[in-house]
Coordinates of C-alpha atoms in Angstrom, one line a residue:
X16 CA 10.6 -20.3 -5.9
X17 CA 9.0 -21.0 -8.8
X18 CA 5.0 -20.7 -9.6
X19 CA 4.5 -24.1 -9.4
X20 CA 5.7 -25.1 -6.7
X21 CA 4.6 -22.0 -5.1
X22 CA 0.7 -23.2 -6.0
X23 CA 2.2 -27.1 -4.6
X24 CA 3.4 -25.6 -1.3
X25 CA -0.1 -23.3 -1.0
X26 CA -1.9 -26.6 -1.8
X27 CA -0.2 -28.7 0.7
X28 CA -0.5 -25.9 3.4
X29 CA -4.5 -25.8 2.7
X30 CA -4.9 -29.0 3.0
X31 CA -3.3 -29.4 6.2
X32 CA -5.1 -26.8 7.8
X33 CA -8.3 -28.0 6.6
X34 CA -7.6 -31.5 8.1
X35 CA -6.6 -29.7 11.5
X36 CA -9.9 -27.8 11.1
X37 CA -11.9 -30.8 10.9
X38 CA -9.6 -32.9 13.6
X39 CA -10.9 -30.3 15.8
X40 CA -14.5 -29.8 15.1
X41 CA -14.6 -33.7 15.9
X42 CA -12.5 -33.7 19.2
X43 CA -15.1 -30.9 20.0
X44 CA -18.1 -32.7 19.3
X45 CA -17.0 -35.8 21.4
X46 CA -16.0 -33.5 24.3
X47 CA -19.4 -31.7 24.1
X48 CA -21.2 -35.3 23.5
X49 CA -19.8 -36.3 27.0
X50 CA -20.8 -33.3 28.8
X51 CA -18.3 -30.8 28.4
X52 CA -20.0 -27.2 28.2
X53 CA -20.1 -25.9 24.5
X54 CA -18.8 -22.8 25.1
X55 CA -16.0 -22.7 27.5
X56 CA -12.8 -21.5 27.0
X57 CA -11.4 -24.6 29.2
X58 CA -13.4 -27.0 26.5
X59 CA -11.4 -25.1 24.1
X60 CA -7.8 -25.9 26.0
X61 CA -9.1 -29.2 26.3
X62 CA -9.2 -29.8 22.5
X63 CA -6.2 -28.1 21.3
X64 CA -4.5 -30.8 24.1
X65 CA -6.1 -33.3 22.6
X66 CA -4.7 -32.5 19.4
X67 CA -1.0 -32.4 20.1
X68 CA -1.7 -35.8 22.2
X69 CA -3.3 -37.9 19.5
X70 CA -4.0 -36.1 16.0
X71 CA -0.4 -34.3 15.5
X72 CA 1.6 -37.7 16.5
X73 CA -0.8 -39.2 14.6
X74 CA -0.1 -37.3 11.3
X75 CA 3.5 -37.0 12.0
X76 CA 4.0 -40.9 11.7
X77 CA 2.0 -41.8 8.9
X78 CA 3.2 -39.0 6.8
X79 CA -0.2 -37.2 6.9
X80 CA -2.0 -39.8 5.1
X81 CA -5.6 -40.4 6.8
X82 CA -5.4 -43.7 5.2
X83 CA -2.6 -45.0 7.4
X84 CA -4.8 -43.8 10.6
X85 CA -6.4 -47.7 10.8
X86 CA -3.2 -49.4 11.0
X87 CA -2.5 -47.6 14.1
X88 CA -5.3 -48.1 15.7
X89 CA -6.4 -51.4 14.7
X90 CA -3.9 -53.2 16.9
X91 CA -2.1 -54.1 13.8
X92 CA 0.6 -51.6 13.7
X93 CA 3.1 -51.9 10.8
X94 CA 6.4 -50.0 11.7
X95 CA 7.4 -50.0 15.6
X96 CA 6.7 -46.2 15.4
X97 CA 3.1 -46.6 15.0
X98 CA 3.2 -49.1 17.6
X99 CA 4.1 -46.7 19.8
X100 CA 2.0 -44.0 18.7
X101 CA -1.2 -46.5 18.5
X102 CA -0.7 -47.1 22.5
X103 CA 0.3 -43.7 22.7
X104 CA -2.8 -42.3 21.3
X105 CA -4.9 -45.1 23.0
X106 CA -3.3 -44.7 26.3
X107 CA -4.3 -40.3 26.0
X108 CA -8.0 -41.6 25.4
X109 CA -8.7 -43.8 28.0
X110 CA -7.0 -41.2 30.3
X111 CA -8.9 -38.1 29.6
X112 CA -12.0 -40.3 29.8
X113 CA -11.1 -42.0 33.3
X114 CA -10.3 -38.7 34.3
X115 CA -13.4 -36.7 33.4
X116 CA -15.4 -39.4 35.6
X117 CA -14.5 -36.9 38.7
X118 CA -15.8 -33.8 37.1
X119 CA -19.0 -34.0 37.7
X120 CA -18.4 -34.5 41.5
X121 CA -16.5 -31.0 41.4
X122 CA -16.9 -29.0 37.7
X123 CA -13.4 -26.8 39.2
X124 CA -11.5 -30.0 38.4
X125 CA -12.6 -29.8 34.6
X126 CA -10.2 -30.0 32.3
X127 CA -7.2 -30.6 34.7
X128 CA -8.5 -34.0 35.9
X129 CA -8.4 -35.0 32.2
X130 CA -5.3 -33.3 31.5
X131 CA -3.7 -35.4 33.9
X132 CA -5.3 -39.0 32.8
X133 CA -4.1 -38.4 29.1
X134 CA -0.5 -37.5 30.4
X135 CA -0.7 -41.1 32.4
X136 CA -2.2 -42.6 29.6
X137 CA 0.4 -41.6 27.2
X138 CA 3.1 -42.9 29.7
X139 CA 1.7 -46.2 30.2
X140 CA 0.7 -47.0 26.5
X141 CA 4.7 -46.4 26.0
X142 CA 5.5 -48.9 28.2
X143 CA 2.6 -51.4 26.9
X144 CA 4.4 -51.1 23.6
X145 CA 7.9 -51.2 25.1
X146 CA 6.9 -54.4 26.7
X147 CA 5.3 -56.2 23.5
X148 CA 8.6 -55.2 21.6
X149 CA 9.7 -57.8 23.4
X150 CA 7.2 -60.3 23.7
X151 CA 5.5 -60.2 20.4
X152 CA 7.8 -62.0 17.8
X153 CA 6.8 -59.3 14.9
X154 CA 8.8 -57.0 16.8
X155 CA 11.5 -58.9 18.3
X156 CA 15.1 -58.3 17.9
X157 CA 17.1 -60.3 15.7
X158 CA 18.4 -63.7 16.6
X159 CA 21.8 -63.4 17.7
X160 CA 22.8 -66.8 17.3
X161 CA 25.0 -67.8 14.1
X162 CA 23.5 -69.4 11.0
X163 CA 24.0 -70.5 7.6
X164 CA 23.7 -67.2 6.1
X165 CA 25.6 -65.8 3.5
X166 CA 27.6 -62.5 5.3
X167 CA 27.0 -59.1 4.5
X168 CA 29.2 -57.7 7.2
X169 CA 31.4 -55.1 5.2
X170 CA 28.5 -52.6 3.5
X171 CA 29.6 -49.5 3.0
X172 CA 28.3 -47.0 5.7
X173 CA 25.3 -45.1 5.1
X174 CA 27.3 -41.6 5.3
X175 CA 29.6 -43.3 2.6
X176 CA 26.7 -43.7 0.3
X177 CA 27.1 -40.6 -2.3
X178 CA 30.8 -41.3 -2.5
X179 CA 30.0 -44.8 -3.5
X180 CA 27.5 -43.3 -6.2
X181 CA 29.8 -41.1 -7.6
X182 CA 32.1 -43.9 -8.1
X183 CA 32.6 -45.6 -12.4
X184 CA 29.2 -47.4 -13.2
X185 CA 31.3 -50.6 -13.2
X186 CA 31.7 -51.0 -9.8
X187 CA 29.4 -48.4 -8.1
X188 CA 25.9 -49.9 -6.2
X189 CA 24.0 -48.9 -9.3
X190 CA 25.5 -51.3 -11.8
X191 CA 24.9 -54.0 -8.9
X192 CA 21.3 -53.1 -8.8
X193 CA 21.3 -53.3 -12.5
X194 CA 22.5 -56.2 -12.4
X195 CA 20.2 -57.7 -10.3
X196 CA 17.2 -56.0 -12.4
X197 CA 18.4 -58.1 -15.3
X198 CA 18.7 -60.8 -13.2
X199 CA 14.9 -60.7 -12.5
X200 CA 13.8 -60.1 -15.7
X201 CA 15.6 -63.0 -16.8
X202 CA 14.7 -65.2 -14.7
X203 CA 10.9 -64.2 -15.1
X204 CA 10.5 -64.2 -11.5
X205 CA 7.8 -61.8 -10.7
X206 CA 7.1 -62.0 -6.7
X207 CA 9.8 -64.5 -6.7
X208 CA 12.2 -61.5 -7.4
X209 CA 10.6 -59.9 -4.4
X210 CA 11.1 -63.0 -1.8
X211 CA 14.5 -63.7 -3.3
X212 CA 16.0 -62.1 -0.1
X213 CA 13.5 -61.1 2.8
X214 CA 14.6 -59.3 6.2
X215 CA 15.1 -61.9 9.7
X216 CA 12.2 -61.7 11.9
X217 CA 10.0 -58.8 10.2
X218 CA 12.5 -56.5 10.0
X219 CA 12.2 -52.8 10.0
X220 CA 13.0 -51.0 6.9
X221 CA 14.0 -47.4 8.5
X222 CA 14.1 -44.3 6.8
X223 CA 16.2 -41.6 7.7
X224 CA 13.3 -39.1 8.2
X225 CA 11.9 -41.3 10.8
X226 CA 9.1 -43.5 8.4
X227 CA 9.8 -46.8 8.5
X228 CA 8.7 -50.0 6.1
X229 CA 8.6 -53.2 8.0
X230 CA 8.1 -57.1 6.4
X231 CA 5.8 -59.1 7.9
X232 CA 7.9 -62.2 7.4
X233 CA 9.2 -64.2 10.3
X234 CA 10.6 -66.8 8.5
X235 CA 12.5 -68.2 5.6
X236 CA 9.9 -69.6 3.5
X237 CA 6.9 -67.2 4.3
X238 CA 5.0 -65.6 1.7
X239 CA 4.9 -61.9 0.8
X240 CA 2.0 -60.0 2.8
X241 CA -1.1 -59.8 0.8
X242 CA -0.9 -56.4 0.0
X243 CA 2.2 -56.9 -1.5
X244 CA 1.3 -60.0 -3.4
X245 CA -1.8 -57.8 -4.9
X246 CA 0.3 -55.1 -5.9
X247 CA 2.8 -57.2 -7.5
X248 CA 0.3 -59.3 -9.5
X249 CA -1.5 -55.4 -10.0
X250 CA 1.6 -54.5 -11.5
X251 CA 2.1 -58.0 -13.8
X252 CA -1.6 -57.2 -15.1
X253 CA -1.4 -53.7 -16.0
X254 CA 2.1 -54.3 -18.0
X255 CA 1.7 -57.4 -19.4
X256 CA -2.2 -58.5 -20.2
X257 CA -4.2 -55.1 -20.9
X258 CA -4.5 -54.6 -24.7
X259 CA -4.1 -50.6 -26.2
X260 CA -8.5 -49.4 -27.0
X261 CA -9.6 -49.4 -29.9
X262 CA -9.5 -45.7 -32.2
X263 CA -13.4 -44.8 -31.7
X264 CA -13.5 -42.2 -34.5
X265 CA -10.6 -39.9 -36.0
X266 CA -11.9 -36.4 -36.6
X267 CA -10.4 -33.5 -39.4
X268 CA -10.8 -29.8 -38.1
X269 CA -9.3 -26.6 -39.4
X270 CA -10.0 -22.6 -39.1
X271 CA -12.4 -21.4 -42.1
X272 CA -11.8 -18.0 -43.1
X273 CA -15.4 -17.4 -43.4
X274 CA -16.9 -19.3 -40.8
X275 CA -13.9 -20.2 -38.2
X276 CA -13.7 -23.3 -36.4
X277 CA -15.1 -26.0 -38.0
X278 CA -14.9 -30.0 -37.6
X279 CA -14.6 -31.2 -41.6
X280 CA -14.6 -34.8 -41.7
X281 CA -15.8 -37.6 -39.0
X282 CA -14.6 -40.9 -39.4
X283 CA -16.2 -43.6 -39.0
X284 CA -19.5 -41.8 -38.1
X285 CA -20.2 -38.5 -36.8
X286 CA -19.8 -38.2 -33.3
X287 CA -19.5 -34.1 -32.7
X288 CA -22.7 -32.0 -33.8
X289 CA -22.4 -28.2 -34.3
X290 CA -23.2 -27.7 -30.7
X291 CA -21.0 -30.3 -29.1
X292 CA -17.6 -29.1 -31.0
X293 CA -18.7 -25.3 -30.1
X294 CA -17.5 -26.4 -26.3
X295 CA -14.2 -27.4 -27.5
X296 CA -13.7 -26.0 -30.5
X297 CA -10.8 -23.4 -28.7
X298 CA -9.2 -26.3 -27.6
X299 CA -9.4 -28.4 -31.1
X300 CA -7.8 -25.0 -32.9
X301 CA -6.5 -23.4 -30.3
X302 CA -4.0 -19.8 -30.0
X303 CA -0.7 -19.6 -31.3
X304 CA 1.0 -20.3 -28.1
X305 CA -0.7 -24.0 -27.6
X306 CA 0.3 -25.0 -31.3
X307 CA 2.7 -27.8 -32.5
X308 CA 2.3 -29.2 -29.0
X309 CA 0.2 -32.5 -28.1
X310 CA -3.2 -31.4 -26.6
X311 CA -5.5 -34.1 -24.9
X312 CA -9.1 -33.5 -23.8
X313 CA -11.7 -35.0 -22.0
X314 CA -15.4 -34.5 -23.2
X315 CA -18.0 -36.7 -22.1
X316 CA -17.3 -40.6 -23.0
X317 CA -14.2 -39.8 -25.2
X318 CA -10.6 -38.4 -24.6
X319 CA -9.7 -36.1 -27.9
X320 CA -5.5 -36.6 -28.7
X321 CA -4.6 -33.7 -31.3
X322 CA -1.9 -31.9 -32.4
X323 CA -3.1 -28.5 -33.8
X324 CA -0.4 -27.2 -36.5
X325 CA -0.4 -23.3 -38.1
X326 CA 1.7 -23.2 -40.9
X327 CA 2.2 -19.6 -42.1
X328 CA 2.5 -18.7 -45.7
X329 CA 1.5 -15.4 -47.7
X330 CA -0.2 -17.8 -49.9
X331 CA -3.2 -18.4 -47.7
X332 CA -5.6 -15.7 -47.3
X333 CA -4.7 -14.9 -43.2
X334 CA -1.3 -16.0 -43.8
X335 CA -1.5 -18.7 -42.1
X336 CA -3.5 -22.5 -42.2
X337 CA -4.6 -24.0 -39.3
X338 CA -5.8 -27.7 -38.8
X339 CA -5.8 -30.7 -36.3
X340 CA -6.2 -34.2 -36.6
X341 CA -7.2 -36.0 -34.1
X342 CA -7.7 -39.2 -32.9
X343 CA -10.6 -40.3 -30.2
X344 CA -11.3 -43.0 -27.8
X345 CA -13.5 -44.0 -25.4
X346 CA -13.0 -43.2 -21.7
X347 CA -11.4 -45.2 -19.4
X348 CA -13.5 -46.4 -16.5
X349 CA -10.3 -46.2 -13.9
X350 CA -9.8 -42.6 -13.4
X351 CA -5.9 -42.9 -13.4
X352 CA -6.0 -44.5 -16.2
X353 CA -4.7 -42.8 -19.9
X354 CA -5.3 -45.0 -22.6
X355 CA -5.0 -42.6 -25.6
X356 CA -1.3 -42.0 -24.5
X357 CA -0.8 -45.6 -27.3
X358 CA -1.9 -42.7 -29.8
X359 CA 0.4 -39.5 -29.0
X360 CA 3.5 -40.6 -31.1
X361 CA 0.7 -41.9 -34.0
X362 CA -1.0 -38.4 -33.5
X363 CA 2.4 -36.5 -34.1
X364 CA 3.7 -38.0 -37.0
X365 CA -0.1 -37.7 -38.9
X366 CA 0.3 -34.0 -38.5
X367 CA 4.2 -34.0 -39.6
X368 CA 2.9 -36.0 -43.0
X369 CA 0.4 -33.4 -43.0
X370 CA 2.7 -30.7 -42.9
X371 CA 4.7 -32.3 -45.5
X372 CA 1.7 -32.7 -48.1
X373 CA 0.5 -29.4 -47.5
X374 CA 4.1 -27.8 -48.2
X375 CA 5.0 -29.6 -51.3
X376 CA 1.3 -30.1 -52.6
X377 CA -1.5 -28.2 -51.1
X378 CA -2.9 -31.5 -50.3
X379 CA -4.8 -29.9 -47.3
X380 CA -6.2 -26.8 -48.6
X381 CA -6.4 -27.9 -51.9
X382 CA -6.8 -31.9 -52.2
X383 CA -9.1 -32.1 -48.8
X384 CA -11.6 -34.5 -50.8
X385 CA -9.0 -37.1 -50.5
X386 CA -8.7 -37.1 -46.6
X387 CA -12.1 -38.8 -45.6
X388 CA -10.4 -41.8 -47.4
X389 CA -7.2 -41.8 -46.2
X390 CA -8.8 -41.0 -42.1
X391 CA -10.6 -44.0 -43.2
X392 CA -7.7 -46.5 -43.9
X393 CA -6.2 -45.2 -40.6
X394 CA -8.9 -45.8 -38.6
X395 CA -9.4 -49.5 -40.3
X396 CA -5.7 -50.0 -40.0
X397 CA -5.4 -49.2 -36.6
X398 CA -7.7 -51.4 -35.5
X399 CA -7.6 -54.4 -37.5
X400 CA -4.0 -54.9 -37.3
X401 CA -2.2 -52.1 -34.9
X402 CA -1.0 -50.6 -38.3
X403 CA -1.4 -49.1 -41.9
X404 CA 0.3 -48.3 -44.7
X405 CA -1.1 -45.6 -47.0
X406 CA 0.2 -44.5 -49.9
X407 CA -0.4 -40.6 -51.2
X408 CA 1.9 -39.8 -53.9
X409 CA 4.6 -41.8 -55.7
X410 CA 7.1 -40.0 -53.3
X411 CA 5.1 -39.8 -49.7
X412 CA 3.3 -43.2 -47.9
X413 CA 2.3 -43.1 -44.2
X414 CA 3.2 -45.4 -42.3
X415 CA 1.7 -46.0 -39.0
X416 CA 2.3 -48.5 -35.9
X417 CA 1.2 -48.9 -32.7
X418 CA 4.5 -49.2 -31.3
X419 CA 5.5 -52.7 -29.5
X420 CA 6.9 -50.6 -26.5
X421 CA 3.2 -48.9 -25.9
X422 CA 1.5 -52.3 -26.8
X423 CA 0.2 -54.5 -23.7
X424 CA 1.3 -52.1 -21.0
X425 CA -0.2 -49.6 -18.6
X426 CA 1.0 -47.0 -16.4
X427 CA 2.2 -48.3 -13.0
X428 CA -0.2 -48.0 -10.2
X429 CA -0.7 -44.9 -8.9
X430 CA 0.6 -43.3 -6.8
X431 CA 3.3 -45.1 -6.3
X432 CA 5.2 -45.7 -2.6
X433 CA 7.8 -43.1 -2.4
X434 CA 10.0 -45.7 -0.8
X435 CA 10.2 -47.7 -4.1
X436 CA 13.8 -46.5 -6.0
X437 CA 13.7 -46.1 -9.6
X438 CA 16.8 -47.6 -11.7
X439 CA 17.4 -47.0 -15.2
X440 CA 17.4 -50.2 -17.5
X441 CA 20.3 -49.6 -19.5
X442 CA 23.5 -48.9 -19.2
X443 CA 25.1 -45.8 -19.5
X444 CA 21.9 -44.0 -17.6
X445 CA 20.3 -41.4 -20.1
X446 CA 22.2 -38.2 -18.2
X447 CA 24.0 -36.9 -21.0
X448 CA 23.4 -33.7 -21.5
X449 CA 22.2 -34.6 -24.9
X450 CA 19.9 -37.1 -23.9
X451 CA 18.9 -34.4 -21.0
X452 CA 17.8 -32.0 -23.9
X453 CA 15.4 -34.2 -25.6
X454 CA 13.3 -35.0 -21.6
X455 CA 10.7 -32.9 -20.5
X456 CA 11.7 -30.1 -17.5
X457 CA 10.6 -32.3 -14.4
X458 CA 12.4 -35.5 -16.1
X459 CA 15.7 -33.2 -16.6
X460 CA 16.2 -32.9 -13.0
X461 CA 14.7 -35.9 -11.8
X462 CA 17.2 -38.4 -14.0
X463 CA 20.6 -37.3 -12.9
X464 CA 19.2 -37.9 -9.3
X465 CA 18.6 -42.4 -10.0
X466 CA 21.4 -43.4 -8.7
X467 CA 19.6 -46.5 -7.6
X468 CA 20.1 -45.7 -4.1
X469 CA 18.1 -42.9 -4.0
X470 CA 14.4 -43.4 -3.1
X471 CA 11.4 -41.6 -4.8
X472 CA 11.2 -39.8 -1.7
X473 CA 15.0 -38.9 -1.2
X474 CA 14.8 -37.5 -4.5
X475 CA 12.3 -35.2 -4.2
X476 CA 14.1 -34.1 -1.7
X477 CA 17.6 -33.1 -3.6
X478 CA 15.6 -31.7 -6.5
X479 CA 13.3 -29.8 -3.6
X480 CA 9.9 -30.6 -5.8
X481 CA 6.9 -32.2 -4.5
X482 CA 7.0 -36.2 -3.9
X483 CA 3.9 -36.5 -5.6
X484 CA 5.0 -35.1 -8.5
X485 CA 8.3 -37.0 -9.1
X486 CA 6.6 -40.3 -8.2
X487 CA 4.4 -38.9 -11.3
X488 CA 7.4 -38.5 -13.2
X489 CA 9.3 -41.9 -11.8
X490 CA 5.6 -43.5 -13.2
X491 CA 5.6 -42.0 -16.7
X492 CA 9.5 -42.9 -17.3
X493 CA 8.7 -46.5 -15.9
X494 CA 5.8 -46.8 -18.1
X495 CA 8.2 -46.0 -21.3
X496 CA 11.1 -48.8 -20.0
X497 CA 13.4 -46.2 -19.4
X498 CA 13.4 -47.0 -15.6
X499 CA 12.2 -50.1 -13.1
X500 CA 11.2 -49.8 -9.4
X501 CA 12.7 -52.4 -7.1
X502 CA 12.3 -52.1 -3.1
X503 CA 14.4 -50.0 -1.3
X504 CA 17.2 -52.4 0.0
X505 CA 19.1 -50.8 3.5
X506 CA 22.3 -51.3 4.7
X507 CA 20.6 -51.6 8.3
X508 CA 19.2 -54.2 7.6
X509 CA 19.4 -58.0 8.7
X510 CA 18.6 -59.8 5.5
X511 CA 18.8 -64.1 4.6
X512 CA 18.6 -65.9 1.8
X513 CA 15.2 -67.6 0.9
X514 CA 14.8 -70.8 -1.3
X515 CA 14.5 -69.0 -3.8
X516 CA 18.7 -68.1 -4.1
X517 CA 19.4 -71.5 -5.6
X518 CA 18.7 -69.9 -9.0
X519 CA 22.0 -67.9 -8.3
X520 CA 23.8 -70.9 -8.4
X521 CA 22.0 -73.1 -11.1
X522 CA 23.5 -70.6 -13.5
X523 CA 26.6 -69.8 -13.6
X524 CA 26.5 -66.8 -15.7
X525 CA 24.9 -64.9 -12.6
X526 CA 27.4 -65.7 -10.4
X527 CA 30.0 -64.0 -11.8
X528 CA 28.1 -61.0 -13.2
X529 CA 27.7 -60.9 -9.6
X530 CA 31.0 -61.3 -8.3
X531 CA 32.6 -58.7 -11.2
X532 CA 30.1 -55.9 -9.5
X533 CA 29.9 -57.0 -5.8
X534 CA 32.6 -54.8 -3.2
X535 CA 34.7 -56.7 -0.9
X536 CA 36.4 -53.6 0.8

């Protein structure tokens, strides 16, 4: 295994046993606050029972996130396996407190009074859920009564699914669901793409592994939940309506033969005293091994984007010239939030012209009084207008732009649901090996993996790396067009058509881009 997922795995292990820790400290504490004596070994069986009776199930169907612990037991259950766990859970409560109400008339009964009240518990919150599966509509079966409803009777099976995949993109599930992406984007839809088709009677969305989505619709023409609708219109502002920050100083610094690091020129104003660079001066010009690679760092109110170059020559005086350019910007306030990735590519190809005037002219080590000027056209360029020409030699002008894919987007929230699957956005899908080459190592195996049947979730899985990291990695390549995120659409499921479907047939064109990718076998 390799050392990072090594560090993943020990990082996932400590914090579930941390979270057991604590789960057990509070269970304690209650027990003790009711009268149970501190140190008993029965006190001790007590809580461990207690555990496996409310915590672990607990855990187990919300996936270990504490923040799905409300919606079980705020009798607002989401999925019909937290209903059952929220009565479960509720039910193992009320027991072992009923049945600790004998103890003190006879301590030889404790715990086994209150073992026996969470067993009963647990059975009749089982039933209390069984019964409001059926009497609550949320969780009622589907109608089986006939309606209007266009059929989707022959879906291939489930099993079938990776022989499907593996099928020519023209008629395999992922040129339909490309299809229907464009179909979305065309139609400017936004939640519209969303409600389009909506599962009968709040459907359950199972998963395979026992999680479960559910909609909270119950009719044609209801609304998306408000969670959704927020993180749909979350979505539409972070892509569409932010604007890329404003360059708050571009810095010069190189190695001095004589005195080392040092920060030459500050443009538009100096921002990094003696003292101040000293802390990240071995980051500005770093070692050989973290050269001609893009290094970001956060110091105080700024985020620093360089790209530290050593170009080795017998010429220089240690046989080699080092130097960065970098380009700053102010902090985000939103923690997950990168706004100097708009600068990476401009950051790059500074240092490649760089490289390229120092080689053919010594225009670094040589010509350096002419940098403060051109730093400064940059920096007005790039702010005024997104862009700058600058001419250095007859030969050699930079040109720089803010490029129109980076402009007016941001990163996908994050993190993102791991039941969301990724799809690419053009056809063929970039999993060439030469288009394989030029992604990074996580992106390499992530992208013959889209299929757009696979979940985030599912493929972490086949690639056997972290979920959190992939849905990282499913963000980043979503952020850069390559791929879009569109619910995860089950064959077990019961869907009809909303209101929405008569854009299908006002336009004809969609129709039969529909019907030359849609299966009838």
């Amino acid at each position: 295994m390799p050392r990072t997922q090594r560090l993943v795995a020990l990082r996932v292990f400590y914090n579930r046993v941390k979270e057991i820790c604590i789960a057990f400290a509070l269970i304690y504490f209650v027990a003790y606050a009711f009268g149970a004596p501190i140190w008993s070994p029965r006190t001790a069986v007590f809580v461990v029972d207690q555990l496996f009776l409310t915590y672990f199930p607990l855990c187990f169907v919300c996936h270990w996130k504490l923040a799905e612990f409300w919606h079980c037991v705020d009798n607002r259950p989401r999925t019909l396996e937290q209903l059952y766990v929220s009565r479960a859970v509720l039910g193992s409560v009320l027991g072992a407190w009923l049945g600790a109400t004998v103890v003190p008339l006879d301590w030889d009964l404790w715990p086994l009074s209150s073992h026996f009240g969470s067993l009963i518990g647990i059975v009749l919150g089982a039933l209390s859920a069984y019964f409001r599966i059926f009497t609550n509509p949320p969780f009622a079966r589907p109608s089986k009564r006939k309606s209007s409803v266009v059929p989707y009777q022959k879906f291939v099976a489930p099993s079938s699914r990776q022989a499907v995949v593996r099928e020519s993109y023209a008629g395999s599930p992922y040129a339909a669901g490309f299809c229907l992406y464009r179909i979305l984007i065309n139609m400017e839809a936004g939640n519209e793409a969303v409600q389009m088709l909506m599962p009968i009677n709040g459907a359950t969305t199972a998963h395979p592994d026992g999680s479960s989505l559910s909609s909270s619709s119950s009719s044609l023409g209801e609304q998306l939940s408000s969670d959704e609708h927020q993180h749909h219109q979350r979505c539409s502002r972070h892509f569409f309506s932010q604007e890329p920050p404003k360059l708050h100083a571009i810095i010069y610094a190189e190695f001095d033969n004589d005195i080392g690091r040092v920060v030459r020129f500050q443009v538009p104003d100096e921002i990094f005293d003696k003292q101040r660079f000293d802390t990240i001066s071995s980051a500005i010009i770093p070692s050989e091994e973290m050269r001609d690679r893009m290094i970001k760092i956060n110091m105080y109110d700024f985020k620093i984007t360089g790209h530290p170059v050593g170009i080795k020559d017998k010429k220089y005086q240690r046989e080699v010239f080092i130097f960065n350019l970098c380009f700053v910007v102010a902090a985000s306030e939103e923690d997950d939030t990168d706004d100097s990735i708009y600068y990476e590519p401009l950051v790059q190809k500074c240092a490649e012209y760089l490289v390229e005037l120092e080689q053919e002219r010594c225009f670094l080590s040589e010509e350096k009084h002419r940098l403060p000027a051109l730093m400064r056209e940059i920096f007005d360029g790039l702010n005024q207008k997104g862009e700058c020409v600058c001419p250095i030699t007859d030969q050699t002008t930079i040109y720089l732009r803010l490029c129109p894919a980076f402009l007016s987007r941001e990163p996908p929230p994050h993190p993102l649901s791991p039941f969301l699957v990724p799809i690419f956005t053009r056809l063929p899908p970039p999993i060439s090996r030469g288009a394989l080459n030029r992604m990074d190592v996580l992106s390499q195996k992530i992208c013959p993996q889209i299929d757009g049947v696979r979940c985030i979730k599912d493929i972490a899985c086949a690639v056997q790396i972290d979920t959190d990291l992939v849905g990282r990695c499913v963000r980043n390549l979503c952020f850069h067009g390559c791929v879009a995120l569109l619910p995860q659409f089950l064959y077990s499921n019961c869907y009809v058509p909303t209101e929405r479907l008569r854009h299908f047939f006002d336009s004809p064109q969609i129709v039969e881009a529909l019907k030359s990718k849609a299966r009838t076998d």
